[in-house]
Coordinates of C-alpha atoms in Angstrom, one line a residue:
Chain A
M1 CA -179.3 112.1 -2.1
P2 CA -175.9 113.0 -3.6
P3 CA -173.6 115.5 -1.8
L4 CA -173.9 119.1 -3.1
V5 CA -170.2 119.1 -4.1
A6 CA -168.1 116.0 -4.5
F7 CA -164.4 115.7 -5.4
R8 CA -163.3 112.2 -6.5
N9 CA -159.6 111.7 -6.8
V10 CA -159.1 115.2 -8.1
E11 CA -155.8 116.4 -9.4
K12 CA -154.9 119.8 -10.7
H13 CA -151.6 120.9 -12.1
F14 CA -150.3 124.1 -13.9
Y15 CA -147.4 124.6 -16.2
A16 CA -144.8 127.1 -15.0
P17 CA -141.6 128.2 -16.7
H18 CA -139.7 125.7 -14.6
G19 CA -142.1 122.8 -15.3
R20 CA -145.3 121.3 -14.1
V21 CA -146.6 122.3 -10.7
E22 CA -148.8 119.8 -8.9
V23 CA -151.3 121.9 -6.9
L24 CA -153.9 119.3 -5.9
K25 CA -153.1 115.6 -5.5
G26 CA -155.8 113.0 -5.3
I27 CA -158.4 115.0 -3.4
D28 CA -161.5 113.2 -2.2
F29 CA -163.9 115.6 -0.6
T30 CA -167.6 116.2 -0.3
V31 CA -169.7 119.1 0.9
E32 CA -173.2 118.2 1.9
S33 CA -176.1 120.4 1.4
G34 CA -176.6 122.8 4.4
E35 CA -173.0 122.5 5.6
F36 CA -170.7 125.4 6.4
V37 CA -167.3 124.1 5.5
G38 CA -164.1 126.0 6.2
I39 CA -160.8 125.3 4.4
T40 CA -157.6 126.6 5.7
G41 CA -154.0 126.2 5.0
P42 CA -150.8 128.1 4.2
S43 CA -150.3 130.2 1.1
G44 CA -149.7 128.0 -2.0
S45 CA -151.3 124.9 -0.4
G46 CA -154.0 124.8 -3.1
K47 CA -157.0 126.1 -1.2
S48 CA -157.9 128.7 -3.8
T49 CA -157.6 126.2 -6.6
L50 CA -159.9 123.9 -4.6
M51 CA -162.4 126.7 -4.3
N52 CA -162.2 127.5 -8.0
L53 CA -163.0 123.9 -8.8
A54 CA -165.9 123.9 -6.4
A55 CA -167.2 127.1 -7.9
M56 CA -166.8 125.7 -11.4
L57 CA -164.4 128.5 -12.4
D58 CA -161.9 125.8 -13.4
V59 CA -161.9 122.1 -14.3
P60 CA -159.6 119.5 -12.8
S61 CA -156.6 118.0 -14.7
R62 CA -157.7 114.6 -13.5
G63 CA -160.6 113.1 -11.4
V64 CA -164.2 114.2 -11.1
V65 CA -165.9 117.2 -9.6
A66 CA -169.6 116.6 -9.3
F67 CA -172.2 119.3 -8.4
D68 CA -175.5 118.0 -7.1
G69 CA -174.6 114.6 -8.6
M70 CA -173.7 116.0 -12.0
D71 CA -170.2 115.6 -13.3
V72 CA -169.1 119.1 -14.2
S73 CA -165.4 118.4 -14.7
R74 CA -165.8 117.7 -18.5
M75 CA -168.4 120.3 -19.2
A76 CA -167.9 122.8 -22.0
D77 CA -167.1 126.4 -21.0
A78 CA -170.5 127.7 -22.1
D79 CA -172.3 125.0 -20.0
L80 CA -170.2 125.8 -17.0
C81 CA -171.2 129.5 -17.4
D82 CA -174.9 128.5 -17.4
F83 CA -174.2 126.4 -14.3
R84 CA -172.5 129.2 -12.5
K85 CA -175.2 131.8 -13.3
V86 CA -177.6 130.7 -10.5
R87 CA -176.2 127.8 -8.7
V88 CA -173.1 129.4 -7.2
G89 CA -172.6 132.7 -5.4
M90 CA -169.0 134.0 -4.9
V91 CA -167.5 136.4 -2.4
F92 CA -163.9 137.6 -3.0
Q93 CA -161.3 139.1 -0.7
K94 CA -161.3 142.5 -2.5
Y95 CA -165.1 142.6 -2.9
C96 CA -165.0 143.1 -6.7
L97 CA -167.6 145.9 -6.6
L98 CA -168.2 148.3 -9.5
P99 CA -167.1 151.5 -7.8
H100 CA -169.1 153.9 -10.0
R101 CA -172.4 152.1 -9.4
S102 CA -174.7 152.4 -6.4
V103 CA -175.0 149.7 -3.7
L104 CA -178.3 148.5 -5.2
D105 CA -176.9 148.4 -8.8
N106 CA -174.0 146.3 -7.6
V107 CA -176.4 143.8 -6.2
L108 CA -178.5 144.0 -9.4
F109 CA -175.3 143.2 -11.3
R110 CA -175.8 139.6 -10.3
F111 CA -178.6 139.5 -12.8
R112 CA -176.4 140.8 -15.6
Y113 CA -176.2 137.5 -17.5
V114 CA -179.5 136.0 -16.3
P115 CA -182.8 136.6 -17.9
H116 CA -184.9 138.4 -15.4
D117 CA -187.9 140.6 -14.7
R118 CA -186.6 144.1 -13.8
A119 CA -189.1 144.8 -11.0
E120 CA -188.7 141.4 -9.5
A121 CA -184.9 141.7 -9.6
G122 CA -185.1 145.1 -7.8
K123 CA -187.3 143.6 -5.1
K124 CA -185.0 140.7 -4.5
A125 CA -181.9 143.0 -4.5
L126 CA -183.5 145.2 -1.8
Q127 CA -184.4 142.1 0.2
A128 CA -180.8 140.9 0.0
L129 CA -179.5 144.3 1.1
D130 CA -182.0 144.3 3.9
L131 CA -180.7 140.9 5.0
M132 CA -177.2 142.4 5.2
G133 CA -178.5 145.5 7.0
L134 CA -177.7 147.8 4.1
A135 CA -181.1 148.7 2.8
G136 CA -180.6 152.2 4.1
I137 CA -177.6 152.9 1.9
A138 CA -178.9 151.3 -1.3
D139 CA -178.4 154.5 -3.4
R140 CA -174.9 155.2 -2.1
P141 CA -172.0 154.8 -4.6
A142 CA -170.1 151.7 -3.8
R143 CA -166.8 153.6 -3.7
L144 CA -167.9 155.5 -0.6
L145 CA -168.5 152.4 1.6
S146 CA -166.3 151.1 4.3
G147 CA -164.5 147.7 3.8
G148 CA -167.1 145.9 5.9
E149 CA -170.0 147.4 4.1
M150 CA -168.4 146.6 0.7
Q151 CA -168.0 143.0 1.7
R152 CA -171.6 142.8 2.9
V153 CA -172.7 144.3 -0.5
A154 CA -170.7 141.6 -2.1
I155 CA -172.4 138.9 0.0
A156 CA -175.8 140.4 -0.9
R157 CA -174.8 140.2 -4.6
A158 CA -173.7 136.6 -4.1
V159 CA -176.9 135.4 -2.4
V160 CA -179.6 137.5 -4.3
L161 CA -180.3 134.7 -6.7
E162 CA -180.5 132.2 -3.9
P163 CA -177.7 130.0 -5.1
R164 CA -177.2 126.4 -3.9
L165 CA -173.6 127.1 -2.8
L166 CA -171.9 130.2 -1.5
V167 CA -168.1 130.2 -2.0
A168 CA -166.0 132.7 -0.2
D169 CA -162.4 133.2 -0.9
E170 CA -160.6 134.9 2.0
P171 CA -163.6 137.2 2.5
T172 CA -162.1 138.7 5.7
G173 CA -158.6 139.1 4.3
N174 CA -158.9 142.9 4.0
L175 CA -160.9 143.5 7.2
D176 CA -160.0 144.2 10.8
G177 CA -160.9 141.7 13.4
R178 CA -164.2 143.1 14.5
T179 CA -165.5 143.7 11.0
A180 CA -164.3 140.2 10.0
E181 CA -166.4 138.7 12.8
S182 CA -169.5 140.7 11.7
V183 CA -169.0 139.4 8.1
M184 CA -168.6 135.8 9.4
T185 CA -171.8 136.3 11.4
C186 CA -173.5 137.1 8.1
F187 CA -172.2 133.8 6.6
A188 CA -173.3 131.9 9.7
S189 CA -176.7 133.5 9.5
L190 CA -177.1 132.6 5.9
N191 CA -176.0 129.0 6.6
R192 CA -178.6 128.8 9.3
Q193 CA -181.2 129.7 6.7
G194 CA -180.1 126.7 4.7
L195 CA -177.4 128.0 2.4
T196 CA -174.4 125.8 1.9
V197 CA -171.2 127.8 2.5
L198 CA -167.6 126.9 1.5
L199 CA -165.2 129.3 3.1
V200 CA -161.5 129.5 2.3
T201 CA -159.4 131.4 4.8
H202 CA -155.9 131.4 6.2
N203 CA -157.3 132.7 9.5
E204 CA -157.9 129.6 11.6
H205 CA -159.8 131.5 14.3
L206 CA -162.6 132.0 11.8
L207 CA -163.1 128.2 11.5
T208 CA -165.1 128.4 14.7
F209 CA -168.0 129.7 12.7
C210 CA -167.9 126.6 10.4
S211 CA -169.7 123.3 11.0
R212 CA -166.7 121.4 9.6
S213 CA -163.2 122.4 8.7
M214 CA -160.5 121.0 6.5
R215 CA -156.8 121.9 6.1
C216 CA -155.0 122.0 2.8
V217 CA -151.5 120.8 3.0
D218 CA -149.1 120.1 0.1
G219 CA -152.0 119.6 -2.4
G220 CA -153.8 117.2 0.0
L221 CA -156.7 117.7 2.3
E222 CA -157.1 116.7 5.9
A223 CA -159.5 117.4 8.7
A224 CA -158.5 120.4 10.7
A225 CA -158.5 120.7 14.4
T226 CA -160.9 123.5 15.5
Chain B
M1 CA -177.9 140.8 -23.7
S2 CA -180.1 143.9 -23.0
L3 CA -179.2 147.1 -24.8
S4 CA -179.6 149.2 -21.7
M5 CA -177.2 147.0 -19.7
T6 CA -174.7 147.1 -22.5
L7 CA -174.9 150.9 -22.8
R8 CA -174.5 151.1 -19.0
D9 CA -171.4 148.9 -19.2
I10 CA -169.9 151.1 -21.9
G11 CA -170.8 154.2 -19.9
D12 CA -169.1 152.8 -16.8
S13 CA -166.0 151.9 -18.7
I14 CA -165.7 155.4 -20.2
R15 CA -166.3 157.0 -16.8
S16 CA -163.5 154.9 -15.3
Q17 CA -160.9 156.0 -17.9
P18 CA -162.1 159.3 -19.3
T19 CA -158.7 160.5 -20.5
R20 CA -157.8 157.4 -22.4
F21 CA -161.2 157.4 -24.1
A22 CA -161.0 161.1 -24.9
L23 CA -157.6 160.5 -26.6
S24 CA -158.8 157.7 -28.6
F25 CA -161.9 159.7 -29.5
L26 CA -159.8 162.5 -30.7
A27 CA -157.4 160.3 -32.7
I28 CA -160.3 158.6 -34.5
G29 CA -162.1 161.9 -34.9
I30 CA -159.1 163.5 -36.7
G31 CA -158.9 160.5 -39.0
V32 CA -162.6 160.8 -39.8
I33 CA -162.3 164.5 -40.5
S34 CA -159.6 163.8 -43.0
L35 CA -161.7 161.1 -44.6
V36 CA -164.7 163.4 -44.9
L37 CA -162.6 166.1 -46.6
L38 CA -161.2 163.6 -49.0
L39 CA -164.6 162.3 -49.9
A40 CA -165.9 165.9 -50.3
V41 CA -163.2 166.7 -52.7
L42 CA -163.6 163.5 -54.7
S43 CA -167.4 164.0 -54.7
A44 CA -166.9 167.6 -56.0
L45 CA -164.6 166.4 -58.7
N46 CA -167.0 163.7 -59.7
T47 CA -169.8 166.3 -60.0
K48 CA -167.5 168.5 -62.0
S49 CA -166.7 165.6 -64.4
E50 CA -170.4 165.0 -65.0
R51 CA -171.1 168.7 -65.6
L52 CA -168.1 169.0 -67.9
V53 CA -169.6 166.3 -70.1
Q54 CA -173.0 167.8 -69.9
D55 CA -171.8 171.3 -70.7
L56 CA -169.8 170.3 -73.7
G57 CA -172.5 167.9 -74.7
V58 CA -172.4 164.1 -74.6
D59 CA -170.6 162.7 -77.6
V60 CA -169.8 166.1 -78.9
V61 CA -166.5 166.8 -80.5
G62 CA -165.3 170.4 -80.3
V63 CA -162.8 171.7 -82.9
L64 CA -161.1 174.9 -81.8
R65 CA -159.1 177.1 -84.1
L66 CA -155.6 177.8 -82.7
S67 CA -154.0 179.6 -85.6
P68 CA -155.0 183.2 -86.3
V69 CA -157.2 184.0 -89.3
D70 CA -154.9 185.2 -92.1
Q71 CA -154.6 185.2 -95.9
N72 CA -153.2 181.7 -95.8
G73 CA -156.3 180.2 -94.4
G74 CA -157.6 179.0 -91.0
L75 CA -160.8 177.3 -89.9
S76 CA -163.8 178.6 -91.9
R77 CA -167.4 177.9 -92.8
R78 CA -166.0 176.1 -95.9
H79 CA -164.6 173.4 -93.5
A80 CA -168.0 173.0 -91.8
E81 CA -169.6 172.5 -95.2
L82 CA -166.9 170.0 -96.1
L83 CA -167.7 168.0 -93.0
K84 CA -171.4 168.1 -93.7
R85 CA -170.8 166.8 -97.2
N86 CA -168.6 164.0 -95.9
F87 CA -170.7 163.0 -92.9
E88 CA -174.4 163.5 -93.6
D89 CA -175.6 161.9 -90.4
L90 CA -173.6 164.3 -88.2
T91 CA -175.0 167.5 -86.7
I92 CA -172.5 170.2 -87.2
S93 CA -172.5 173.7 -85.9
S94 CA -170.0 176.5 -86.1
I95 CA -169.5 179.7 -84.1
R96 CA -167.7 183.0 -84.5
R97 CA -167.2 184.9 -81.3
Y98 CA -167.2 188.7 -80.9
T99 CA -167.6 191.2 -78.2
A100 CA -169.8 194.3 -78.5
P101 CA -171.5 196.8 -76.3
T102 CA -175.2 197.4 -76.4
L103 CA -176.5 200.8 -77.2
G104 CA -176.0 203.3 -74.5
T105 CA -173.9 201.2 -72.2
R106 CA -170.2 200.5 -72.0
Q107 CA -170.7 196.9 -70.8
Q108 CA -169.4 194.3 -73.2
L109 CA -171.5 191.4 -74.4
T110 CA -170.4 188.2 -76.0
V111 CA -171.9 188.0 -79.5
V112 CA -171.9 184.6 -81.0
A113 CA -172.6 184.3 -84.7
T114 CA -173.9 180.8 -85.3
D115 CA -176.3 178.6 -87.2
D116 CA -179.6 176.9 -86.2
H117 CA -177.9 173.7 -84.9
L118 CA -175.9 175.0 -82.0
A119 CA -178.5 174.5 -79.3
S120 CA -179.2 170.9 -80.4
V121 CA -175.5 170.0 -80.7
R122 CA -174.6 171.4 -77.3
G123 CA -177.7 170.1 -75.7
W124 CA -179.0 173.5 -74.6
S125 CA -182.6 174.0 -73.5
V126 CA -184.8 176.8 -74.8
V127 CA -186.3 178.6 -71.8
A128 CA -188.6 180.9 -73.8
G129 CA -189.4 181.6 -77.4
R130 CA -187.3 179.6 -79.8
F131 CA -183.7 179.2 -81.0
L132 CA -182.5 180.6 -84.3
D133 CA -184.0 178.7 -87.2
R134 CA -183.1 178.1 -90.8
L135 CA -185.0 181.1 -92.0
D136 CA -183.1 183.4 -89.6
V137 CA -179.8 182.1 -91.0
Q138 CA -180.8 182.0 -94.7
G139 CA -182.4 185.4 -94.6
A140 CA -179.7 187.0 -92.3
Q141 CA -182.6 188.1 -90.1
R142 CA -181.7 190.4 -87.3
N143 CA -183.1 188.1 -84.7
A144 CA -181.2 187.2 -81.5
V145 CA -181.4 184.6 -78.8
V146 CA -180.0 185.6 -75.4
T147 CA -178.9 183.5 -72.4
R148 CA -181.1 183.1 -69.4
A149 CA -178.6 184.9 -67.1
L150 CA -178.6 187.9 -69.4
S151 CA -182.3 187.9 -69.7
E152 CA -182.7 187.8 -65.9
D153 CA -180.0 190.4 -65.2
W154 CA -181.1 192.9 -67.8
G155 CA -184.8 192.1 -67.9
W156 CA -184.7 191.2 -71.6
Q157 CA -187.7 189.3 -72.8
V158 CA -188.8 187.6 -76.0
G159 CA -190.0 190.3 -78.4
N160 CA -187.7 193.1 -77.0
L161 CA -185.6 195.1 -79.4
I162 CA -181.9 195.2 -78.4
Y163 CA -179.0 197.0 -80.0
L164 CA -175.5 195.5 -80.6
R165 CA -173.6 198.8 -80.8
D166 CA -176.0 200.5 -83.2
T167 CA -177.6 197.5 -84.9
P168 CA -181.1 196.5 -83.8
F169 CA -182.0 192.9 -83.1
T170 CA -185.3 191.3 -82.0
I171 CA -185.1 188.7 -79.2
V172 CA -186.8 185.6 -80.4
G173 CA -185.7 183.2 -77.6
I174 CA -184.0 182.6 -74.3
V175 CA -181.7 179.6 -73.8
N176 CA -180.1 177.9 -70.9
A177 CA -176.6 177.7 -72.2
G178 CA -174.9 176.1 -69.1
G179 CA -171.2 176.0 -69.3
S180 CA -170.2 176.9 -65.8
A181 CA -168.3 173.6 -65.4
L182 CA -166.2 174.6 -68.3
D183 CA -165.6 178.0 -66.8
T184 CA -162.3 177.2 -65.3
E185 CA -159.0 179.0 -65.4
E186 CA -158.1 176.9 -68.4
G187 CA -161.6 177.1 -69.9
D188 CA -161.6 178.3 -73.5
P189 CA -164.1 181.1 -74.1
R190 CA -165.3 179.3 -77.2
L191 CA -166.3 176.4 -75.1
V192 CA -167.7 178.3 -72.3
L193 CA -169.5 181.3 -73.8
G194 CA -170.2 182.9 -70.4
D195 CA -173.4 184.4 -68.9
R196 CA -173.9 187.5 -71.1
V197 CA -174.2 186.0 -74.5
V198 CA -176.3 187.1 -77.5
L199 CA -176.6 184.5 -80.3
V200 CA -177.2 185.9 -83.8
P201 CA -177.4 184.3 -87.2
K202 CA -174.0 183.8 -88.7
T203 CA -175.1 185.4 -92.0
V204 CA -175.7 188.8 -90.4
Q205 CA -172.9 191.3 -91.2
P206 CA -171.0 192.0 -88.0
Y207 CA -171.6 195.7 -88.0
W208 CA -170.8 195.7 -84.2
D209 CA -167.3 194.5 -84.8
Q210 CA -165.3 197.7 -84.7
A211 CA -162.0 195.8 -85.0
Q212 CA -163.1 194.9 -88.5
T213 CA -161.7 191.4 -88.0
P214 CA -161.0 189.8 -91.4
S215 CA -164.0 187.6 -91.9
R216 CA -164.1 185.6 -95.2
G217 CA -166.3 183.1 -93.4
A218 CA -163.7 182.4 -90.6
I219 CA -165.0 180.6 -87.6
D220 CA -163.6 180.1 -84.1
A221 CA -165.0 176.6 -83.4
L222 CA -166.9 173.7 -84.8
F223 CA -169.1 171.4 -82.8
V224 CA -170.0 168.0 -84.1
R225 CA -172.4 165.5 -82.6
G226 CA -172.7 162.0 -84.0
T227 CA -175.8 159.9 -84.0
Q228 CA -174.1 156.5 -84.5
L229 CA -170.6 157.0 -83.3
S230 CA -169.3 158.2 -79.9
A231 CA -166.9 161.2 -79.7
P232 CA -163.7 159.1 -79.5
D233 CA -164.7 157.1 -82.6
L234 CA -165.8 160.2 -84.5
M235 CA -162.6 162.2 -84.0
P236 CA -160.2 160.2 -86.2
A237 CA -162.6 160.5 -89.2
L238 CA -163.1 164.2 -88.7
R239 CA -159.4 164.7 -88.3
A240 CA -158.7 162.8 -91.5
V241 CA -161.0 165.1 -93.5
L242 CA -160.0 168.4 -92.0
Q243 CA -156.3 167.9 -91.9
Q244 CA -155.8 167.1 -95.5
P245 CA -152.9 169.3 -96.7
D246 CA -155.1 171.3 -99.1
Q247 CA -157.6 172.3 -96.5
R248 CA -155.1 174.7 -94.8
V249 CA -157.1 174.7 -91.5
G250 CA -154.0 175.7 -89.4
K251 CA -153.5 174.4 -85.9
L252 CA -156.6 172.9 -84.2
A253 CA -157.5 171.9 -80.7
W254 CA -159.7 168.8 -80.4
V255 CA -162.0 168.7 -77.4
T256 CA -164.1 165.7 -76.4
P257 CA -165.7 164.8 -73.1
A258 CA -162.8 162.4 -72.6
S259 CA -160.2 165.0 -73.1
L260 CA -162.0 167.4 -70.7
L261 CA -162.2 164.7 -68.1
R262 CA -158.5 163.8 -68.5
E263 CA -157.4 166.7 -66.4
V264 CA -160.1 166.2 -63.7
N265 CA -159.4 162.5 -63.5
R266 CA -155.7 163.2 -63.2
L267 CA -156.4 165.6 -60.3
K268 CA -158.8 163.1 -58.8
K269 CA -156.2 160.4 -58.9
S270 CA -153.5 162.5 -57.3
I271 CA -155.8 163.7 -54.6
A272 CA -157.1 160.2 -53.9
V273 CA -153.6 158.9 -53.6
S274 CA -152.1 161.7 -51.6
A275 CA -155.0 162.8 -49.4
G276 CA -156.1 159.2 -49.3
T277 CA -152.8 158.1 -47.9
V278 CA -152.9 160.8 -45.2
S279 CA -156.4 159.9 -44.4
A280 CA -155.6 156.2 -44.1
L281 CA -152.6 157.0 -41.9
C282 CA -154.7 159.2 -39.7
L283 CA -157.3 156.5 -39.3
L284 CA -154.6 153.9 -38.7
L285 CA -153.0 156.0 -36.0
G286 CA -156.5 156.4 -34.5
G287 CA -157.0 152.7 -34.6
T288 CA -153.6 152.1 -33.0
A289 CA -154.4 154.5 -30.2
L290 CA -157.7 152.7 -29.7
M291 CA -156.0 149.4 -29.6
S292 CA -153.5 150.6 -27.0
L293 CA -156.5 151.9 -25.0
M294 CA -158.2 148.6 -25.2
V295 CA -155.1 146.6 -24.3
A296 CA -154.6 148.8 -21.2
N297 CA -158.3 148.5 -20.4
V298 CA -158.2 144.7 -20.5
R299 CA -155.2 144.7 -18.3
D300 CA -156.8 147.1 -15.7
R301 CA -160.1 145.2 -15.7
I302 CA -158.9 141.7 -15.3
T303 CA -160.7 141.4 -11.9
E304 CA -163.9 142.7 -13.5
I305 CA -163.5 140.1 -16.2
G306 CA -163.2 137.5 -13.4
L307 CA -166.2 138.8 -11.7
R308 CA -168.3 138.7 -14.8
R309 CA -167.2 135.2 -15.6
S310 CA -168.1 134.1 -12.1
L311 CA -171.5 135.6 -12.7
G312 CA -172.0 133.4 -15.8
A313 CA -170.6 135.6 -18.6
T314 CA -169.4 133.5 -21.5
R315 CA -166.2 134.2 -23.5
V316 CA -168.4 135.7 -26.2
D317 CA -170.0 138.1 -23.7
I318 CA -166.6 139.3 -22.6
A319 CA -165.3 139.7 -26.1
L320 CA -168.5 141.6 -27.0
L321 CA -168.1 143.8 -24.0
F322 CA -164.8 145.1 -25.1
A323 CA -165.6 145.1 -28.9
L324 CA -168.8 147.1 -28.3
E325 CA -167.0 149.6 -26.1
A326 CA -164.5 150.2 -28.9
V327 CA -167.1 150.4 -31.6
A328 CA -169.2 152.8 -29.5
V329 CA -166.1 155.1 -29.1
T330 CA -165.2 155.0 -32.8
V331 CA -168.8 155.5 -34.0
A332 CA -169.2 158.5 -31.6
A333 CA -165.9 159.8 -32.9
G334 CA -167.0 159.1 -36.4
L335 CA -170.3 161.0 -36.0
F336 CA -168.5 163.9 -34.3
G337 CA -165.8 164.1 -36.9
T338 CA -168.3 163.9 -39.7
L339 CA -170.5 166.6 -38.2
L340 CA -167.5 168.9 -37.5
A341 CA -166.0 168.4 -41.0
H342 CA -169.3 169.2 -42.7
A343 CA -169.7 172.3 -40.5
V344 CA -166.2 173.4 -41.6
L345 CA -167.1 172.7 -45.2
F346 CA -170.3 174.7 -44.9
L347 CA -168.6 177.6 -43.1
T348 CA -165.6 177.8 -45.5
A349 CA -167.5 177.0 -48.7
G350 CA -165.8 178.7 -51.7
N351 CA -162.5 179.3 -49.8
W352 CA -160.9 176.0 -50.8
P353 CA -158.2 175.7 -53.5
V354 CA -159.9 172.6 -54.8
P355 CA -163.6 172.0 -55.3
V356 CA -165.4 170.5 -52.3
Q357 CA -168.9 169.2 -52.0
A358 CA -170.8 167.4 -49.2
S359 CA -172.4 164.3 -50.5
P360 CA -174.4 161.3 -49.1
W361 CA -171.1 159.3 -49.3
S362 CA -169.2 161.9 -47.2
V363 CA -171.9 161.6 -44.6
A364 CA -172.4 157.9 -44.6
I365 CA -169.0 156.4 -45.2
P366 CA -166.9 158.0 -42.4
P367 CA -169.0 156.8 -39.5
L368 CA -169.2 153.4 -41.1
A369 CA -165.5 153.3 -41.6
A370 CA -165.0 154.3 -38.0
A371 CA -167.3 151.5 -36.9
V372 CA -165.3 149.0 -39.0
L373 CA -162.1 150.4 -37.6
G374 CA -163.4 150.0 -34.0
A375 CA -164.3 146.4 -34.7
L376 CA -161.0 145.6 -36.4
F377 CA -158.7 147.2 -33.8
S378 CA -160.6 145.9 -30.8
Y379 CA -160.6 142.3 -32.2
W380 CA -157.3 141.4 -30.6
P381 CA -157.8 143.0 -27.2
A382 CA -161.3 141.6 -27.1
R383 CA -160.1 138.1 -28.0
T384 CA -157.4 138.4 -25.3
A385 CA -159.9 139.4 -22.7
A386 CA -162.2 136.5 -23.7
G387 CA -159.3 134.1 -23.5
I388 CA -158.5 134.9 -19.8
A389 CA -159.7 132.0 -17.7
P390 CA -162.0 133.0 -14.8
S391 CA -159.7 131.4 -12.2
E392 CA -156.7 133.3 -13.7
A393 CA -158.6 136.6 -13.7
L394 CA -159.7 136.2 -10.1
R395 CA -156.1 135.2 -9.1
N396 CA -155.2 138.8 -9.9
E397 CA -157.9 140.0 -7.5

């Protein structure tokens, strides 16, 4: 069985006014199904770029990124969009909620570009909120939530379509220590239920929640001591 | 993409930036109002053009006397006869216009002494009874035909006896003489006879004419309708016959549908250019305001773009999101502006220095123009938004 995510000699560079910037250099890396992988590293080390490639938000400059054994590195944009719709859930540092909409509607927003049955989607969204302990505030406008609640709504939105991979980019970056731990507990709980999680964080203390951790250094990847 | 979700996206976007959207709405609305007014004026002028032609008569040439009747000559029945002899296939009618009171009142009526062809030349319809016939003219019968307006105002019916000053006439018919389109400030009373007109045979002695205008068969105007030739083709031939030196017709004014339309067309062109430019500039300014709104919107919503892309939205989805928002705002502004402008037209009808008239075009074109404007001016911002890579958009997060 192929790994869920596989990077084979992946390179990524960008063009800046002062010339080409090599962000990732020859990355070989896999994430097996059911793993909780944490990636840490200093700012600018390339961990967010790595996450974008894993979430199929970007394609490598060289090398191969495979998802579930399928090479996604040369896919057309429209195909990548289709791939992202249900296979990958994402959680961001600043939650990316729609402030004018209710908690439930924010979770339902996951269905925005996916053909769905309205009643079924509503049921799934409430289940996801229940899983995050937020079913009681489903009707509350998102702008009135605390940071921790917002992030849990974002997690509910990410997992409501039961993706194969959950990618979280600095999900605790805006939260205090206690709230960050409760959010990490959510991730760990989802992982225990079989969801593969790829976490990017600069907070090395949070790596204790992960089953495996890596460290991004100068565009390369090495095993991190936890 | 479901319509309800799209409408919800648009609603969210407007709620997040109400002031910006209100300003764009206002700018487009003002442009649309100016467009409605322009179309209403042009529509009214078009209608006026059509009615001018109808009122004179299609392919009718009017020959109006400009010189006073004197011993040396002037337009007369002799000239009408001359034309009839030269152009047998033409229908020719002449008129002499007087004013006279009817017995017992001081109100003046227009009395037109004419022949039996005037109604057919001018295209008038007989509402009741008949028009003057050959026997009326040949026998100088004291029969009269009155206009519908006069019949309605004064209750005159076919068979009634009326008096022009002291001379009795029997009403034999009622005609719909039209002519209101010709009734402008520059309208010649011989072209537009007015509402209160009594038509009598030209052979009846004008006992009602107290001024004792020298007669000798003088006429005020001739109307000629061709069966084979159109008015512009007919005119040179008529001119050649009438303006021979020995005819002594004096100065004449030649009126054709084309000459009547010339002034209206000139007005139409100058309004289309001047008001059209203002209207186009207003719409252009509205479009520019909309574009600046959309550009700012794209900039402010980069994270949302990233989120949508991460959820599977394609570039086309993102472009449509912004384009539809813009079109929704412009169509709403277009409908609002159209409604407001028509309400203003309705409430201020008759108080405009130029003719105005609501038409299907003034209702349909402005909202459509607004929609096209929305699509055009949102193209670039929508394209920019669609071109933002998801990873780039989320980096701004």
